[in-house]
Amino acid sequence: MLDPFDRKITYLRLSLTKVCNFRCSYCLPEGEHWGKVNNLLNVTEIKHLIQALTELGLRKVRLTGGEPTLRKDFLEIATMLGNMPSLKTLALTSNGYQLDKQAIDYFNAGISAINISLDSLNEKIFERVTKSKKFYSILNGIEQCLSLGFDKVKINAVLLKSVNANPLALDEFLNFIKDRAVSVRFIELMKTADGLNYHKDEFISAQTFIQQLLQKGWVECERLPDSGPAKEFKHPDYCGRIGFITPYSNVFCSQCNRIRISSLGELHTCLFSSQGVSLRELLHSSNTKDELKQKIQACLSHKEKSHFLLEGKSGKQKHFSSIGG
Ligand code: SAM
Ligand code: SF4
């Protein structure tokens, strides 16, 4: 799969639901409940979708949401994908609310890379941002992931002025990764249609944090051809790494290798593309696989060069829970 700018597409972020049990202030401050959602892609439709995509060159799927692990058939979906030989990597992004109980099931299903969202290592601040009381079970779950031997364990933390502008916040994460092989990814807050004022109040650039790290002796890691959008830093005294996802202070679109599909089967060629293209009618049966592949290729021919966030665009995404952040 090549787009018009010769970018090779090998990575899908698949949202399994837009429902979530957390109410992160930058994402779903009012929450999102099952009552508003039905007709999600089922296991068979997902199987047809990924079979077609892997034949086109897809190698990695990340399950995301909303909170993907809320689905009752989550493990069935993960196991089905984990058993697909053509898929090199099955990854998960989760808020980790039941990670302490389920990490082993995720591992056995074939998930090899896991990203847990944890914006603060301070319990009270975590609760303020997420409205969740799961802080300690998430930490416990991360320890289990480390002992189970996942290939990659990462923490996603959104950079927010009221949460981590304080230098102590960076030090808490540094202490945490001193002896743990965890990559912390600080993500610059992205503007969404529902969060325009929030963005104005809370955005902080990653550059200040990068400067602090450099002063503490951290060095930037060499970029490999399959490195994602994060700029990564390492330090000889630390087991873990620190990465930054910086859509504003350093645009990474030229290396984009990904597409997104919503829980209702709409293909988005960019996180910020205003409209998805529905693939649903071609997912019911494997007989329509060729048509499905053609439709996917046709969509890719419209993939835009950049998200144009710097031009002030926020896209029409109300928030990221429907197509997975
Ligand atoms: N519920 C899961 C979780 O929180 O990990 C998966 C879905 S969540 C939408 C995926 C990622 O998007 C999370 O790491 C979250 O922090 C990030 N995210 C959500 N809204 C964002 C925003 N406006 N800017 C930057 N990152 C955002
Ligand atoms: Fe839920 Fe994830 Fe959005 Fe937080 S970031 S509200 S956990 S979907």
PDB file of N, CA, C and O in Angstrom, residues 231-285:
ATOM      1  N   LYS A 231      10.213  11.005  19.033  1.00  0.00           N
ATOM      2  CA  LYS A 231      11.649  11.319  19.128  1.00  0.00           C
ATOM      3  C   LYS A 231      12.072  10.722  20.457  1.00  0.00           C
ATOM      4  O   LYS A 231      11.512  11.100  21.501  1.00  0.00           O
ATOM      5  N   GLU A 232      13.041   9.779  20.443  1.00  0.00           N
ATOM      6  CA  GLU A 232      13.329   9.041  21.685  1.00  0.00           C
ATOM      7  C   GLU A 232      14.676   9.411  22.287  1.00  0.00           C
ATOM      8  O   GLU A 232      15.641   9.657  21.554  1.00  0.00           O
ATOM      9  N   PHE A 233      14.742   9.408  23.624  1.00  0.00           N
ATOM     10  CA  PHE A 233      15.976   9.761  24.336  1.00  0.00           C
ATOM     11  C   PHE A 233      16.351   8.636  25.301  1.00  0.00           C
ATOM     12  O   PHE A 233      15.482   7.969  25.868  1.00  0.00           O
ATOM     13  N   LYS A 234      17.683   8.467  25.495  1.00  0.00           N
ATOM     14  CA  LYS A 234      18.162   7.434  26.420  1.00  0.00           C
ATOM     15  C   LYS A 234      19.251   8.008  27.323  1.00  0.00           C
ATOM     16  O   LYS A 234      19.846   9.063  27.024  1.00  0.00           O
ATOM     17  N   HIS A 235      19.521   7.258  28.400  1.00  0.00           N
ATOM     18  CA  HIS A 235      20.557   7.685  29.358  1.00  0.00           C
ATOM     19  C   HIS A 235      21.178   6.409  29.921  1.00  0.00           C
ATOM     20  O   HIS A 235      20.442   5.475  30.266  1.00  0.00           O
ATOM     21  N   PRO A 236      22.514   6.344  30.024  1.00  0.00           N
ATOM     22  CA  PRO A 236      23.137   5.084  30.454  1.00  0.00           C
ATOM     23  C   PRO A 236      22.706   4.623  31.845  1.00  0.00           C
ATOM     24  O   PRO A 236      22.774   3.430  32.147  1.00  0.00           O
ATOM     25  N   ASP A 237      22.242   5.533  32.706  1.00  0.00           N
ATOM     26  CA  ASP A 237      21.865   5.131  34.072  1.00  0.00           C
ATOM     27  C   ASP A 237      20.410   4.693  34.190  1.00  0.00           C
ATOM     28  O   ASP A 237      19.946   4.401  35.293  1.00  0.00           O
ATOM     29  N   TYR A 238      19.690   4.691  33.064  1.00  0.00           N
ATOM     30  CA  TYR A 238      18.249   4.381  33.135  1.00  0.00           C
ATOM     31  C   TYR A 238      17.907   3.200  32.235  1.00  0.00           C
ATOM     32  O   TYR A 238      18.382   3.133  31.092  1.00  0.00           O
ATOM     33  N   CYS A 239      17.065   2.284  32.738  1.00  0.00           N
ATOM     34  CA  CYS A 239      16.617   1.156  31.905  1.00  0.00           C
ATOM     35  C   CYS A 239      15.603   1.622  30.866  1.00  0.00           C
ATOM     36  O   CYS A 239      15.538   1.096  29.761  1.00  0.00           O
ATOM     37  N   GLY A 240      14.764   2.567  31.254  1.00  0.00           N
ATOM     38  CA  GLY A 240      13.693   3.004  30.353  1.00  0.00           C
ATOM     39  C   GLY A 240      14.127   4.147  29.450  1.00  0.00           C
ATOM     40  O   GLY A 240      15.256   4.636  29.534  1.00  0.00           O
ATOM     41  N   ARG A 241      13.219   4.528  28.571  1.00  0.00           N
ATOM     42  CA  ARG A 241      13.489   5.640  27.643  1.00  0.00           C
ATOM     43  C   ARG A 241      12.367   6.661  27.718  1.00  0.00           C
ATOM     44  O   ARG A 241      11.285   6.357  28.212  1.00  0.00           O
ATOM     45  N   ILE A 242      12.671   7.842  27.203  1.00  0.00           N
ATOM     46  CA  ILE A 242      11.641   8.881  27.152  1.00  0.00           C
ATOM     47  C   ILE A 242      11.452   9.276  25.688  1.00  0.00           C
ATOM     48  O   ILE A 242      12.440   9.521  24.978  1.00  0.00           O
ATOM     49  N   GLY A 243      10.207   9.311  25.250  1.00  0.00           N
ATOM     50  CA  GLY A 243       9.940   9.722  23.871  1.00  0.00           C
ATOM     51  C   GLY A 243       8.964  10.888  23.848  1.00  0.00           C
ATOM     52  O   GLY A 243       8.235  11.118  24.817  1.00  0.00           O
ATOM     53  N   PHE A 244       8.966  11.604  22.742  1.00  0.00           N
ATOM     54  CA  PHE A 244       8.047  12.730  22.601  1.00  0.00           C
ATOM     55  C   PHE A 244       7.317  12.601  21.271  1.00  0.00           C
ATOM     56  O   PHE A 244       7.951  12.358  20.234  1.00  0.00           O
ATOM     57  N   ILE A 245       6.019  12.756  21.324  1.00  0.00           N
ATOM     58  CA  ILE A 245       5.229  12.790  20.096  1.00  0.00           C
ATOM     59  C   ILE A 245       4.790  14.240  19.929  1.00  0.00           C
ATOM     60  O   ILE A 245       4.052  14.768  20.762  1.00  0.00           O
ATOM     61  N   THR A 246       5.320  14.850  18.881  1.00  0.00           N
ATOM     62  CA  THR A 246       5.272  16.312  18.812  1.00  0.00           C
ATOM     63  C   THR A 246       4.631  16.798  17.513  1.00  0.00           C
ATOM     64  O   THR A 246       5.323  17.357  16.659  1.00  0.00           O
ATOM     65  N   PRO A 247       3.330  16.616  17.365  1.00  0.00           N
ATOM     66  CA  PRO A 247       2.706  17.025  16.101  1.00  0.00           C
ATOM     67  C   PRO A 247       2.810  18.524  15.855  1.00  0.00           C
ATOM     68  O   PRO A 247       2.689  18.977  14.717  1.00  0.00           O
ATOM     69  N   TYR A 248       3.027  19.316  16.927  1.00  0.00           N
ATOM     70  CA  TYR A 248       3.110  20.766  16.731  1.00  0.00           C
ATOM     71  C   TYR A 248       4.550  21.236  16.593  1.00  0.00           C
ATOM     72  O   TYR A 248       4.881  21.980  15.689  1.00  0.00           O
ATOM     73  N   SER A 249       5.423  20.791  17.553  1.00  0.00           N
ATOM     74  CA  SER A 249       6.752  21.385  17.527  1.00  0.00           C
ATOM     75  C   SER A 249       7.686  20.662  16.561  1.00  0.00           C
ATOM     76  O   SER A 249       8.790  21.100  16.328  1.00  0.00           O
ATOM     77  N   ASN A 250       7.245  19.552  15.978  1.00  0.00           N
ATOM     78  CA  ASN A 250       8.095  18.864  15.018  1.00  0.00           C
ATOM     79  C   ASN A 250       7.189  17.921  14.218  1.00  0.00           C
ATOM     80  O   ASN A 250       6.869  16.830  14.658  1.00  0.00           O
ATOM     81  N   VAL A 251       6.778  18.362  13.067  1.00  0.00           N
ATOM     82  CA  VAL A 251       5.773  17.602  12.313  1.00  0.00           C
ATOM     83  C   VAL A 251       6.387  16.308  11.769  1.00  0.00           C
ATOM     84  O   VAL A 251       7.478  16.315  11.228  1.00  0.00           O
ATOM     85  N   PHE A 252       5.685  15.185  11.981  1.00  0.00           N
ATOM     86  CA  PHE A 252       6.251  13.887  11.599  1.00  0.00           C
ATOM     87  C   PHE A 252       5.527  13.245  10.415  1.00  0.00           C
ATOM     88  O   PHE A 252       5.745  12.096  10.108  1.00  0.00           O
ATOM     89  N   CYS A 253       4.648  14.009   9.754  1.00  0.00           N
ATOM     90  CA  CYS A 253       3.793  13.390   8.730  1.00  0.00           C
ATOM     91  C   CYS A 253       4.577  12.752   7.584  1.00  0.00           C
ATOM     92  O   CYS A 253       4.090  11.814   6.948  1.00  0.00           O
ATOM     93  N   SER A 254       5.795  13.243   7.306  1.00  0.00           N
ATOM     94  CA  SER A 254       6.504  12.697   6.148  1.00  0.00           C
ATOM     95  C   SER A 254       6.846  11.221   6.359  1.00  0.00           C
ATOM     96  O   SER A 254       7.094  10.498   5.406  1.00  0.00           O
ATOM     97  N   GLN A 255       6.854  10.770   7.633  1.00  0.00           N
ATOM     98  CA  GLN A 255       7.166   9.346   7.884  1.00  0.00           C
ATOM     99  C   GLN A 255       5.908   8.528   8.186  1.00  0.00           C
ATOM    100  O   GLN A 255       5.988   7.411   8.682  1.00  0.00           O
ATOM    101  N   CYS A 256       4.738   9.094   7.923  1.00  0.00           N
ATOM    102  CA  CYS A 256       3.495   8.405   8.327  1.00  0.00           C
ATOM    103  C   CYS A 256       3.336   7.076   7.587  1.00  0.00           C
ATOM    104  O   CYS A 256       3.476   7.007   6.369  1.00  0.00           O
ATOM    105  N   ASN A 257       3.067   6.023   8.357  1.00  0.00           N
ATOM    106  CA  ASN A 257       2.890   4.702   7.736  1.00  0.00           C
ATOM    107  C   ASN A 257       1.544   4.101   8.141  1.00  0.00           C
ATOM    108  O   ASN A 257       1.354   2.916   8.062  1.00  0.00           O
ATOM    109  N   ARG A 258       0.602   4.936   8.613  1.00  0.00           N
ATOM    110  CA  ARG A 258      -0.578   4.367   9.253  1.00  0.00           C
ATOM    111  C   ARG A 258      -1.907   4.830   8.686  1.00  0.00           C
ATOM    112  O   ARG A 258      -2.008   5.895   8.083  1.00  0.00           O
ATOM    113  N   ILE A 259      -2.889   3.979   8.912  1.00  0.00           N
ATOM    114  CA  ILE A 259      -4.280   4.350   8.655  1.00  0.00           C
ATOM    115  C   ILE A 259      -5.069   3.981   9.903  1.00  0.00           C
ATOM    116  O   ILE A 259      -4.556   3.284  10.786  1.00  0.00           O
ATOM    117  N   ARG A 260      -6.315   4.425   9.950  1.00  0.00           N
ATOM    118  CA  ARG A 260      -7.166   4.159  11.115  1.00  0.00           C
ATOM    119  C   ARG A 260      -8.513   3.669  10.643  1.00  0.00           C
ATOM    120  O   ARG A 260      -9.006   4.118   9.600  1.00  0.00           O
ATOM    121  N   ILE A 261      -9.092   2.773  11.419  1.00  0.00           N
ATOM    122  CA  ILE A 261     -10.454   2.317  11.101  1.00  0.00           C
ATOM    123  C   ILE A 261     -11.292   2.396  12.370  1.00  0.00           C
ATOM    124  O   ILE A 261     -10.849   1.984  13.450  1.00  0.00           O
ATOM    125  N   SER A 262     -12.464   2.979  12.241  1.00  0.00           N
ATOM    126  CA  SER A 262     -13.327   3.171  13.415  1.00  0.00           C
ATOM    127  C   SER A 262     -14.027   1.866  13.764  1.00  0.00           C
ATOM    128  O   SER A 262     -14.047   0.909  12.985  1.00  0.00           O
ATOM    129  N   SER A 263     -14.670   1.867  14.923  1.00  0.00           N
ATOM    130  CA  SER A 263     -15.363   0.664  15.395  1.00  0.00           C
ATOM    131  C   SER A 263     -16.583   0.337  14.539  1.00  0.00           C
ATOM    132  O   SER A 263     -17.164  -0.727  14.674  1.00  0.00           O
ATOM    133  N   LEU A 264     -16.959   1.264  13.655  1.00  0.00           N
ATOM    134  CA  LEU A 264     -18.079   0.992  12.750  1.00  0.00           C
ATOM    135  C   LEU A 264     -17.582   0.672  11.339  1.00  0.00           C
ATOM    136  O   LEU A 264     -18.368   0.553  10.407  1.00  0.00           O
ATOM    137  N   GLY A 265     -16.279   0.580  11.171  1.00  0.00           N
ATOM    138  CA  GLY A 265     -15.731   0.162   9.877  1.00  0.00           C
ATOM    139  C   GLY A 265     -15.443   1.296   8.914  1.00  0.00           C
ATOM    140  O   GLY A 265     -15.406   1.090   7.703  1.00  0.00           O
ATOM    141  N   GLU A 266     -15.219   2.521   9.455  1.00  0.00           N
ATOM    142  CA  GLU A 266     -14.882   3.640   8.559  1.00  0.00           C
ATOM    143  C   GLU A 266     -13.372   3.854   8.510  1.00  0.00           C
ATOM    144  O   GLU A 266     -12.733   3.994   9.553  1.00  0.00           O
ATOM    145  N   LEU A 267     -12.867   3.885   7.289  1.00  0.00           N
ATOM    146  CA  LEU A 267     -11.423   4.074   7.102  1.00  0.00           C
ATOM    147  C   LEU A 267     -11.085   5.569   7.096  1.00  0.00           C
ATOM    148  O   LEU A 267     -11.691   6.347   6.350  1.00  0.00           O
ATOM    149  N   HIS A 268     -10.117   5.939   7.941  1.00  0.00           N
ATOM    150  CA  HIS A 268      -9.613   7.322   7.969  1.00  0.00           C
ATOM    151  C   HIS A 268      -8.146   7.269   7.591  1.00  0.00           C
ATOM    152  O   HIS A 268      -7.380   6.530   8.217  1.00  0.00           O
ATOM    153  N   THR A 269      -7.754   8.068   6.628  1.00  0.00           N
ATOM    154  CA  THR A 269      -6.347   8.018   6.210  1.00  0.00           C
ATOM    155  C   THR A 269      -5.472   8.916   7.076  1.00  0.00           C
ATOM    156  O   THR A 269      -4.255   8.912   6.943  1.00  0.00           O
ATOM    157  N   CYS A 270      -6.098   9.702   7.964  1.00  0.00           N
ATOM    158  CA  CYS A 270      -5.328  10.535   8.897  1.00  0.00           C
ATOM    159  C   CYS A 270      -6.172  10.713  10.154  1.00  0.00           C
ATOM    160  O   CYS A 270      -7.398  10.727  10.092  1.00  0.00           O
ATOM    161  N   LEU A 271      -5.496  10.871  11.303  1.00  0.00           N
ATOM    162  CA  LEU A 271      -6.215  11.107  12.552  1.00  0.00           C
ATOM    163  C   LEU A 271      -7.124  12.327  12.420  1.00  0.00           C
ATOM    164  O   LEU A 271      -8.161  12.429  13.052  1.00  0.00           O
ATOM    165  N   PHE A 272      -6.716  13.250  11.564  1.00  0.00           N
ATOM    166  CA  PHE A 272      -7.462  14.503  11.443  1.00  0.00           C
ATOM    167  C   PHE A 272      -8.316  14.568  10.187  1.00  0.00           C
ATOM    168  O   PHE A 272      -8.858  15.610   9.874  1.00  0.00           O
ATOM    169  N   SER A 273      -8.409  13.455   9.439  1.00  0.00           N
ATOM    170  CA  SER A 273      -9.235  13.534   8.232  1.00  0.00           C
ATOM    171  C   SER A 273     -10.684  13.707   8.664  1.00  0.00           C
ATOM    172  O   SER A 273     -11.146  13.088   9.616  1.00  0.00           O
ATOM    173  N   SER A 274     -11.380  14.585   7.958  1.00  0.00           N
ATOM    174  CA  SER A 274     -12.699  14.960   8.452  1.00  0.00           C
ATOM    175  C   SER A 274     -13.721  13.839   8.266  1.00  0.00           C
ATOM    176  O   SER A 274     -14.624  13.688   9.056  1.00  0.00           O
ATOM    177  N   GLN A 275     -13.577  13.059   7.198  1.00  0.00           N
ATOM    178  CA  GLN A 275     -14.585  12.039   6.981  1.00  0.00           C
ATOM    179  C   GLN A 275     -13.973  10.682   6.706  1.00  0.00           C
ATOM    180  O   GLN A 275     -12.988  10.575   5.978  1.00  0.00           O
ATOM    181  N   GLY A 276     -14.591   9.636   7.280  1.00  0.00           N
ATOM    182  CA  GLY A 276     -14.114   8.298   6.993  1.00  0.00           C
ATOM    183  C   GLY A 276     -14.902   7.718   5.828  1.00  0.00           C
ATOM    184  O   GLY A 276     -15.973   8.201   5.481  1.00  0.00           O
ATOM    185  N   VAL A 277     -14.346   6.654   5.229  1.00  0.00           N
ATOM    186  CA  VAL A 277     -15.046   5.965   4.145  1.00  0.00           C
ATOM    187  C   VAL A 277     -15.482   4.609   4.685  1.00  0.00           C
ATOM    188  O   VAL A 277     -14.653   3.849   5.198  1.00  0.00           O
ATOM    189  N   SER A 278     -16.762   4.295   4.578  1.00  0.00           N
ATOM    190  CA  SER A 278     -17.242   3.046   5.178  1.00  0.00           C
ATOM    191  C   SER A 278     -16.855   1.835   4.328  1.00  0.00           C
ATOM    192  O   SER A 278     -17.099   1.794   3.122  1.00  0.00           O
ATOM    193  N   LEU A 279     -16.268   0.844   4.999  1.00  0.00           N
ATOM    194  CA  LEU A 279     -15.895  -0.405   4.318  1.00  0.00           C
ATOM    195  C   LEU A 279     -16.889  -1.510   4.674  1.00  0.00           C
ATOM    196  O   LEU A 279     -16.768  -2.641   4.223  1.00  0.00           O
ATOM    197  N   ARG A 280     -17.834  -1.175   5.498  1.00  0.00           N
ATOM    198  CA  ARG A 280     -18.685  -2.165   6.163  1.00  0.00           C
ATOM    199  C   ARG A 280     -19.342  -3.156   5.214  1.00  0.00           C
ATOM    200  O   ARG A 280     -19.317  -4.351   5.436  1.00  0.00           O
ATOM    201  N   GLU A 281     -19.940  -2.643   4.133  1.00  0.00           N
ATOM    202  CA  GLU A 281     -20.719  -3.547   3.259  1.00  0.00           C
ATOM    203  C   GLU A 281     -19.824  -4.622   2.630  1.00  0.00           C
ATOM    204  O   GLU A 281     -20.324  -5.638   2.162  1.00  0.00           O
ATOM    205  N   LEU A 282     -18.507  -4.407   2.663  1.00  0.00           N
ATOM    206  CA  LEU A 282     -17.609  -5.391   2.043  1.00  0.00           C
ATOM    207  C   LEU A 282     -16.968  -6.319   3.076  1.00  0.00           C
ATOM    208  O   LEU A 282     -16.081  -7.099   2.744  1.00  0.00           O
ATOM    209  N   LEU A 283     -17.419  -6.208   4.330  1.00  0.00           N
ATOM    210  CA  LEU A 283     -16.771  -6.997   5.386  1.00  0.00           C
ATOM    211  C   LEU A 283     -17.570  -8.231   5.808  1.00  0.00           C
ATOM    212  O   LEU A 283     -17.073  -9.062   6.556  1.00  0.00           O
ATOM    213  N   HIS A 284     -18.814  -8.344   5.309  1.00  0.00           N
ATOM    214  CA  HIS A 284     -19.655  -9.450   5.793  1.00  0.00           C
ATOM    215  C   HIS A 284     -19.128 -10.810   5.335  1.00  0.00           C
ATOM    216  O   HIS A 284     -19.265 -11.807   6.028  1.00  0.00           O
ATOM    217  N   SER A 285     -18.549 -10.841   4.135  1.00  0.00           N
ATOM    218  CA  SER A 285     -18.145 -12.143   3.587  1.00  0.00           C
ATOM    219  C   SER A 285     -16.743 -12.050   2.992  1.00  0.00           C
ATOM    220  O   SER A 285     -16.308 -10.972   2.565  1.00  0.00           O
TER     221      SER A 285
END
